[in-house]
Amino acid sequence: MSSTGVFAAISYMASAVLLVMFNKAALSSYRFPSANVITLLQMLSSCLILYVMRYFKIISFNNDRSKSEHNNNLFTLVSTKRLFQTIPLAFTYLLYMLVTMESVRNINVPMYTTLRRTTILFTMIMEYFLAGQKHSALIIFSVGIIILGAIIAGIRDLSFDGYGYGLVFTANICTATYLALISRIGRKSSGLNIFGLMWCNGIICIPFLLLWTSVKGELEAMLSFPHLYSVGFQVVICLSCVLAFMINYSVFLNTTLNSALTHSICGNLKDLFTITLGWLIFAGLPFDWVNVMGQALGFTGSIFYAFFKYKGM
């Protein structure tokens, strides 16, 4: 892993942890009822930031800046051909968001966290089928330790729920497919760089997400939200949108420079830091040695993975 790849991984984990905190502040502290509206606002903000940066020629949407389009028409910044090439990536991401939100609403958090960590295994499988990526026995061994740690951490809370399990595993498949597609499209000669892929992702997803939030009545609920014009709430939402842009960029960068599996490992480490901050910041969280042992085992597996990856094993 290069120094740039290490920076990409650390940037993803840092922005992801901060984003969780600000989202939690909006949804829990202010009791904002429309989680999907926050996602919609984050996507709109991301596209706005990309458009402004593209307008002032700070960035380009192409790998070769010399071939960058010179017009600033909102609908022709990316050609129709390139836009169609990214449709599988965008729809997988949209499905992942919707299924994830549904799974969080229907199952308890410990079971959700435990099952979501098995995304690492799904990612390895999707990398093999979509990108032909193979991993060494040592890498597979370290991933096995991570999954075992996740099972131990949540063993006291696991109870069979067919519908809940189905939702989470569907979310895992969508996540793994999304990461593998990023890696695959990033290597193809589509002519789009990370910013171009982010733009296509937003342009394709926003209309569908807007329709979904309208049908579910979340936009109407937002307009009647009592803290909508509160400065504190608006600051939290603005920071959440900025962090969402940063995390979207770091997801593409980390997956492109490193691999989809490395990104999943970073997600596992990020969860560990988030849980630790939760214990330190929020009162009333239960302490369980079995859970701690599972978390430690998962962290050990992540260290093994990082070491084997660094050594090229």
Short mmCIF file of C-alpha atoms in Angstrom, two decimals:
data_model
loop_
_atom_site.label_atom_id
_atom_site.label_comp_id
_atom_site.label_asym_id
_atom_site.label_seq_id
_atom_site.Cartn_x
_atom_site.Cartn_y
_atom_site.Cartn_z
CA MET A 1 0.00 0.00 0.00
CA SER A 2 1.44 3.38 -1.02
CA SER A 3 1.54 6.48 1.19
CA THR A 4 -1.33 7.90 -0.86
CA GLY A 5 -3.31 4.73 -0.24
CA VAL A 6 -2.67 5.00 3.51
CA PHE A 7 -3.85 8.63 3.43
CA ALA A 8 -7.01 7.58 1.56
CA ALA A 9 -7.78 4.87 4.13
CA ILE A 10 -7.23 7.20 7.11
CA SER A 11 -9.27 9.97 5.47
CA TYR A 12 -12.17 7.58 4.95
CA MET A 13 -12.14 6.36 8.56
CA ALA A 14 -11.85 9.87 10.02
CA SER A 15 -14.65 11.35 7.90
CA ALA A 16 -16.86 8.29 8.45
CA VAL A 17 -16.57 8.50 12.25
CA LEU A 18 -17.32 12.25 12.24
CA LEU A 19 -20.25 11.78 9.85
CA VAL A 20 -21.81 9.21 12.21
CA MET A 21 -21.54 11.69 15.08
CA PHE A 22 -23.22 14.54 13.17
CA ASN A 23 -25.92 12.27 11.76
CA LYS A 24 -26.58 10.99 15.27
CA ALA A 25 -26.86 14.58 16.49
CA ALA A 26 -29.45 15.36 13.79
CA LEU A 27 -31.48 12.16 14.20
CA SER A 28 -31.20 11.69 17.98
CA SER A 29 -30.44 15.03 19.64
CA TYR A 30 -32.76 17.06 17.39
CA ARG A 31 -35.03 14.06 16.65
CA PHE A 32 -35.18 14.79 12.92
CA PRO A 33 -37.73 12.25 11.55
CA SER A 34 -36.56 12.00 7.92
CA ALA A 35 -33.28 10.09 7.57
CA ASN A 36 -33.63 9.72 3.80
CA VAL A 37 -34.02 13.50 3.44
CA ILE A 38 -30.60 13.91 5.05
CA THR A 39 -29.19 11.53 2.44
CA LEU A 40 -30.94 13.54 -0.30
CA LEU A 41 -29.52 16.81 1.04
CA GLN A 42 -26.05 15.25 1.19
CA MET A 43 -26.30 14.17 -2.46
CA LEU A 44 -27.55 17.57 -3.58
CA SER A 45 -24.73 19.28 -1.68
CA SER A 46 -22.17 16.93 -3.20
CA CYS A 47 -23.35 17.71 -6.72
CA LEU A 48 -23.37 21.44 -5.95
CA ILE A 49 -19.79 21.32 -4.65
CA LEU A 50 -18.67 19.32 -7.68
CA TYR A 51 -20.39 21.72 -10.09
CA VAL A 52 -18.83 24.82 -8.48
CA MET A 53 -15.36 23.24 -8.46
CA ARG A 54 -15.81 22.17 -12.07
CA TYR A 55 -17.14 25.61 -13.08
CA PHE A 56 -14.03 27.36 -11.71
CA LYS A 57 -11.80 24.66 -13.28
CA ILE A 58 -10.50 23.48 -9.90
CA ILE A 59 -11.26 19.90 -10.89
CA SER A 60 -12.07 17.93 -14.02
CA PHE A 61 -14.44 15.03 -14.48
CA ASN A 62 -12.03 13.24 -16.84
CA ASN A 63 -8.78 11.37 -16.32
CA ASP A 64 -7.21 13.55 -19.00
CA ARG A 65 -7.79 17.21 -18.13
CA SER A 66 -6.89 18.25 -21.67
CA LYS A 67 -10.00 16.45 -22.90
CA SER A 68 -12.27 18.07 -20.35
CA GLU A 69 -15.49 19.54 -21.68
CA HIS A 70 -15.37 23.34 -21.93
CA ASN A 71 -19.11 23.90 -21.44
CA ASN A 72 -20.75 24.32 -18.04
CA ASN A 73 -24.20 23.05 -18.99
CA LEU A 74 -25.53 21.12 -16.01
CA PHE A 75 -26.83 18.26 -18.16
CA THR A 76 -23.86 17.86 -20.51
CA LEU A 77 -20.92 17.91 -18.09
CA VAL A 78 -20.73 14.15 -18.64
CA SER A 79 -21.68 12.54 -21.93
CA THR A 80 -24.74 10.30 -22.14
CA LYS A 81 -22.54 7.32 -22.97
CA ARG A 82 -20.44 7.74 -19.86
CA LEU A 83 -23.54 8.35 -17.75
CA PHE A 84 -25.05 5.05 -18.90
CA GLN A 85 -21.80 3.25 -18.05
CA THR A 86 -22.19 4.26 -14.40
CA ILE A 87 -25.88 3.30 -14.05
CA PRO A 88 -25.10 -0.09 -12.39
CA LEU A 89 -22.85 1.67 -9.86
CA ALA A 90 -25.45 4.33 -9.03
CA PHE A 91 -28.41 1.95 -8.75
CA THR A 92 -26.43 -0.42 -6.54
CA TYR A 93 -25.59 2.50 -4.26
CA LEU A 94 -29.22 3.67 -4.16
CA LEU A 95 -30.49 0.16 -3.37
CA TYR A 96 -27.82 -0.17 -0.67
CA MET A 97 -28.99 3.05 1.02
CA LEU A 98 -32.68 2.11 0.96
CA VAL A 99 -32.16 -1.46 2.16
CA THR A 100 -29.77 -0.36 4.89
CA MET A 101 -32.27 2.16 6.25
CA GLU A 102 -35.03 -0.47 6.22
CA SER A 103 -32.82 -3.01 8.02
CA VAL A 104 -31.88 -0.51 10.75
CA ARG A 105 -35.56 0.18 11.39
CA ASN A 106 -36.55 -3.49 11.64
CA ILE A 107 -33.81 -5.19 13.68
CA ASN A 108 -31.89 -4.39 16.83
CA VAL A 109 -28.60 -2.51 16.55
CA PRO A 110 -26.28 -5.24 17.99
CA MET A 111 -27.59 -7.82 15.52
CA TYR A 112 -27.35 -5.30 12.69
CA THR A 113 -23.75 -4.38 13.55
CA THR A 114 -22.69 -8.00 13.84
CA LEU A 115 -24.23 -9.10 10.56
CA ARG A 116 -23.03 -6.01 8.67
CA ARG A 117 -19.42 -6.87 9.46
CA THR A 118 -19.78 -10.00 7.37
CA THR A 119 -19.73 -7.57 4.41
CA ILE A 120 -16.00 -8.33 4.26
CA LEU A 121 -16.73 -11.89 3.15
CA PHE A 122 -19.28 -10.72 0.56
CA THR A 123 -16.73 -8.20 -0.73
CA MET A 124 -14.13 -10.91 -1.28
CA ILE A 125 -16.68 -12.95 -3.23
CA MET A 126 -17.81 -9.98 -5.36
CA GLU A 127 -14.21 -8.95 -6.05
CA TYR A 128 -13.56 -12.43 -7.41
CA PHE A 129 -16.62 -12.56 -9.67
CA LEU A 130 -16.66 -8.93 -10.86
CA ALA A 131 -12.96 -8.07 -10.97
CA GLY A 132 -11.22 -11.46 -10.91
CA GLN A 133 -9.41 -10.42 -7.71
CA LYS A 134 -7.85 -13.27 -5.72
CA HIS A 135 -6.37 -13.11 -2.22
CA SER A 136 -3.65 -15.03 -0.45
CA ALA A 137 -4.27 -17.56 2.31
CA LEU A 138 -2.90 -15.09 4.89
CA ILE A 139 -5.38 -12.40 3.80
CA ILE A 140 -8.24 -14.91 3.97
CA PHE A 141 -7.00 -15.97 7.43
CA SER A 142 -7.07 -12.36 8.72
CA VAL A 143 -10.57 -11.84 7.31
CA GLY A 144 -11.69 -15.04 9.06
CA ILE A 145 -10.44 -13.63 12.38
CA ILE A 146 -12.39 -10.42 11.80
CA ILE A 147 -15.62 -12.30 11.09
CA LEU A 148 -15.11 -14.55 14.13
CA GLY A 149 -14.58 -11.46 16.28
CA ALA A 150 -17.80 -9.94 14.95
CA ILE A 151 -19.77 -13.10 15.77
CA ILE A 152 -18.32 -13.25 19.30
CA ALA A 153 -19.02 -9.54 19.86
CA GLY A 154 -22.70 -9.95 19.01
CA ILE A 155 -23.31 -13.54 20.11
CA ARG A 156 -25.41 -12.53 23.11
CA ASP A 157 -27.71 -10.42 20.95
CA LEU A 158 -28.15 -12.67 17.93
CA SER A 159 -31.67 -14.07 17.59
CA PHE A 160 -32.94 -15.52 14.36
CA ASP A 161 -35.12 -13.15 12.38
CA GLY A 162 -35.58 -14.30 8.81
CA TYR A 163 -36.79 -10.94 7.54
CA GLY A 164 -34.09 -9.00 9.38
CA TYR A 165 -31.32 -11.38 8.30
CA GLY A 166 -32.53 -11.14 4.71
CA LEU A 167 -32.45 -7.33 4.79
CA VAL A 168 -28.95 -7.14 6.24
CA PHE A 169 -27.49 -9.74 3.90
CA THR A 170 -29.11 -7.90 0.96
CA ALA A 171 -27.42 -4.73 2.20
CA ASN A 172 -24.14 -6.65 2.44
CA ILE A 173 -24.46 -7.86 -1.15
CA CYS A 174 -25.27 -4.34 -2.36
CA THR A 175 -22.31 -2.87 -0.47
CA ALA A 176 -19.90 -5.50 -1.76
CA THR A 177 -21.17 -5.10 -5.32
CA TYR A 178 -20.92 -1.31 -5.07
CA LEU A 179 -17.30 -1.43 -3.87
CA ALA A 180 -16.33 -4.00 -6.48
CA LEU A 181 -17.96 -1.90 -9.22
CA ILE A 182 -16.03 1.18 -8.08
CA SER A 183 -12.82 -0.77 -8.40
CA ARG A 184 -13.81 -2.15 -11.80
CA ILE A 185 -15.12 1.08 -13.31
CA GLY A 186 -12.15 2.99 -11.95
CA ARG A 187 -9.82 0.74 -13.93
CA LYS A 188 -11.88 0.80 -17.14
CA SER A 189 -11.17 3.26 -19.92
CA SER A 190 -14.40 5.17 -19.36
CA GLY A 191 -12.47 8.44 -19.21
CA LEU A 192 -14.02 9.47 -15.88
CA ASN A 193 -11.98 10.17 -12.77
CA ILE A 194 -13.21 10.00 -9.17
CA PHE A 195 -15.02 13.35 -9.38
CA GLY A 196 -16.73 12.30 -12.60
CA LEU A 197 -17.93 9.07 -11.05
CA MET A 198 -19.23 10.95 -7.99
CA TRP A 199 -21.10 13.37 -10.28
CA CYS A 200 -22.75 10.53 -12.23
CA ASN A 201 -23.67 8.80 -8.98
CA GLY A 202 -25.48 11.89 -7.71
CA ILE A 203 -27.16 12.87 -10.97
CA ILE A 204 -28.63 9.38 -11.39
CA CYS A 205 -29.62 8.78 -7.75
CA ILE A 206 -31.12 12.17 -6.82
CA PRO A 207 -34.34 11.93 -8.94
CA PHE A 208 -35.14 8.45 -7.61
CA LEU A 209 -34.36 9.42 -4.00
CA LEU A 210 -36.45 12.58 -4.39
CA LEU A 211 -39.38 10.47 -5.61
CA TRP A 212 -38.91 7.97 -2.77
CA THR A 213 -38.88 10.64 -0.03
CA SER A 214 -41.95 12.30 -1.59
CA VAL A 215 -43.94 9.06 -1.72
CA LYS A 216 -43.04 8.20 1.89
CA GLY A 217 -44.01 11.69 3.07
CA GLU A 218 -40.57 12.50 4.43
CA LEU A 219 -40.34 15.82 2.58
CA GLU A 220 -43.63 16.89 4.12
CA ALA A 221 -42.40 15.80 7.56
CA MET A 222 -39.25 17.89 7.05
CA LEU A 223 -41.26 21.05 6.28
CA SER A 224 -43.18 20.66 9.56
CA PHE A 225 -40.05 19.90 11.61
CA PRO A 226 -40.00 22.34 14.59
CA HIS A 227 -36.20 22.86 14.56
CA LEU A 228 -35.94 23.35 10.79
CA TYR A 229 -34.88 26.99 11.16
CA SER A 230 -32.76 26.46 14.26
CA VAL A 231 -29.19 27.67 13.68
CA GLY A 232 -27.76 24.74 15.62
CA PHE A 233 -29.68 22.20 13.55
CA GLN A 234 -28.73 23.92 10.30
CA VAL A 235 -25.05 23.90 11.29
CA VAL A 236 -25.24 20.18 12.05
CA ILE A 237 -26.88 19.48 8.68
CA CYS A 238 -24.33 21.63 6.81
CA LEU A 239 -21.40 19.86 8.47
CA SER A 240 -23.07 16.52 7.77
CA CYS A 241 -23.32 17.42 4.07
CA VAL A 242 -19.67 18.53 3.89
CA LEU A 243 -18.53 15.33 5.61
CA ALA A 244 -20.74 13.27 3.28
CA PHE A 245 -18.91 14.81 0.32
CA MET A 246 -15.56 14.02 1.93
CA ILE A 247 -16.54 10.44 2.71
CA ASN A 248 -17.90 9.85 -0.82
CA TYR A 249 -14.62 11.07 -2.26
CA SER A 250 -12.54 8.98 0.16
CA VAL A 251 -14.65 5.87 -0.59
CA PHE A 252 -13.88 6.18 -4.31
CA LEU A 253 -10.23 7.06 -3.62
CA ASN A 254 -9.67 4.28 -1.09
CA THR A 255 -11.34 1.63 -3.24
CA THR A 256 -9.54 2.75 -6.40
CA LEU A 257 -6.06 3.12 -4.88
CA ASN A 258 -6.25 0.11 -2.58
CA SER A 259 -9.06 -2.40 -3.07
CA ALA A 260 -12.69 -3.05 -2.20
CA LEU A 261 -11.60 -5.50 0.50
CA THR A 262 -9.20 -2.97 2.04
CA HIS A 263 -12.07 -0.49 2.16
CA SER A 264 -14.24 -3.05 3.98
CA ILE A 265 -11.45 -3.59 6.51
CA CYS A 266 -11.27 0.18 7.04
CA GLY A 267 -15.02 0.14 7.63
CA ASN A 268 -14.51 -2.51 10.32
CA LEU A 269 -11.83 -0.39 12.02
CA LYS A 270 -14.06 2.66 11.71
CA ASP A 271 -16.83 0.82 13.57
CA LEU A 272 -14.40 0.03 16.38
CA PHE A 273 -13.46 3.69 16.77
CA THR A 274 -17.13 4.70 16.62
CA ILE A 275 -18.06 2.22 19.34
CA THR A 276 -15.16 3.42 21.50
CA LEU A 277 -16.23 7.05 21.12
CA GLY A 278 -19.78 6.00 21.94
CA TRP A 279 -18.61 4.48 25.22
CA LEU A 280 -16.63 7.64 26.05
CA ILE A 281 -19.18 10.26 24.98
CA PHE A 282 -22.62 8.76 25.53
CA ALA A 283 -23.61 7.55 28.97
CA GLY A 284 -25.60 4.44 29.78
CA LEU A 285 -23.97 2.06 27.31
CA PRO A 286 -23.59 -1.46 28.75
CA PHE A 287 -20.14 -2.98 29.24
CA ASP A 288 -19.76 -6.65 28.31
CA TRP A 289 -16.45 -8.57 28.40
CA VAL A 290 -17.63 -10.95 25.68
CA ASN A 291 -18.36 -7.98 23.43
CA VAL A 292 -14.97 -6.43 24.25
CA MET A 293 -13.20 -9.72 23.46
CA GLY A 294 -14.98 -9.91 20.11
CA GLN A 295 -14.08 -6.31 19.29
CA ALA A 296 -10.44 -6.96 20.23
CA LEU A 297 -10.34 -10.08 18.07
CA GLY A 298 -11.76 -8.16 15.13
CA PHE A 299 -9.20 -5.40 15.66
CA THR A 300 -6.42 -8.01 15.76
CA GLY A 301 -7.63 -9.45 12.46
CA SER A 302 -7.56 -5.96 10.95
CA ILE A 303 -3.96 -5.48 12.13
CA PHE A 304 -3.00 -8.80 10.57
CA TYR A 305 -4.66 -7.76 7.32
CA ALA A 306 -2.84 -4.40 7.28
CA PHE A 307 0.50 -6.12 7.99
CA PHE A 308 0.04 -8.78 5.29
CA LYS A 309 -1.12 -6.13 2.81
CA TYR A 310 1.88 -3.92 3.59
CA LYS A 311 4.25 -6.84 3.14
CA GLY A 312 2.52 -7.86 -0.08
CA MET A 313 1.69 -11.34 1.24
#
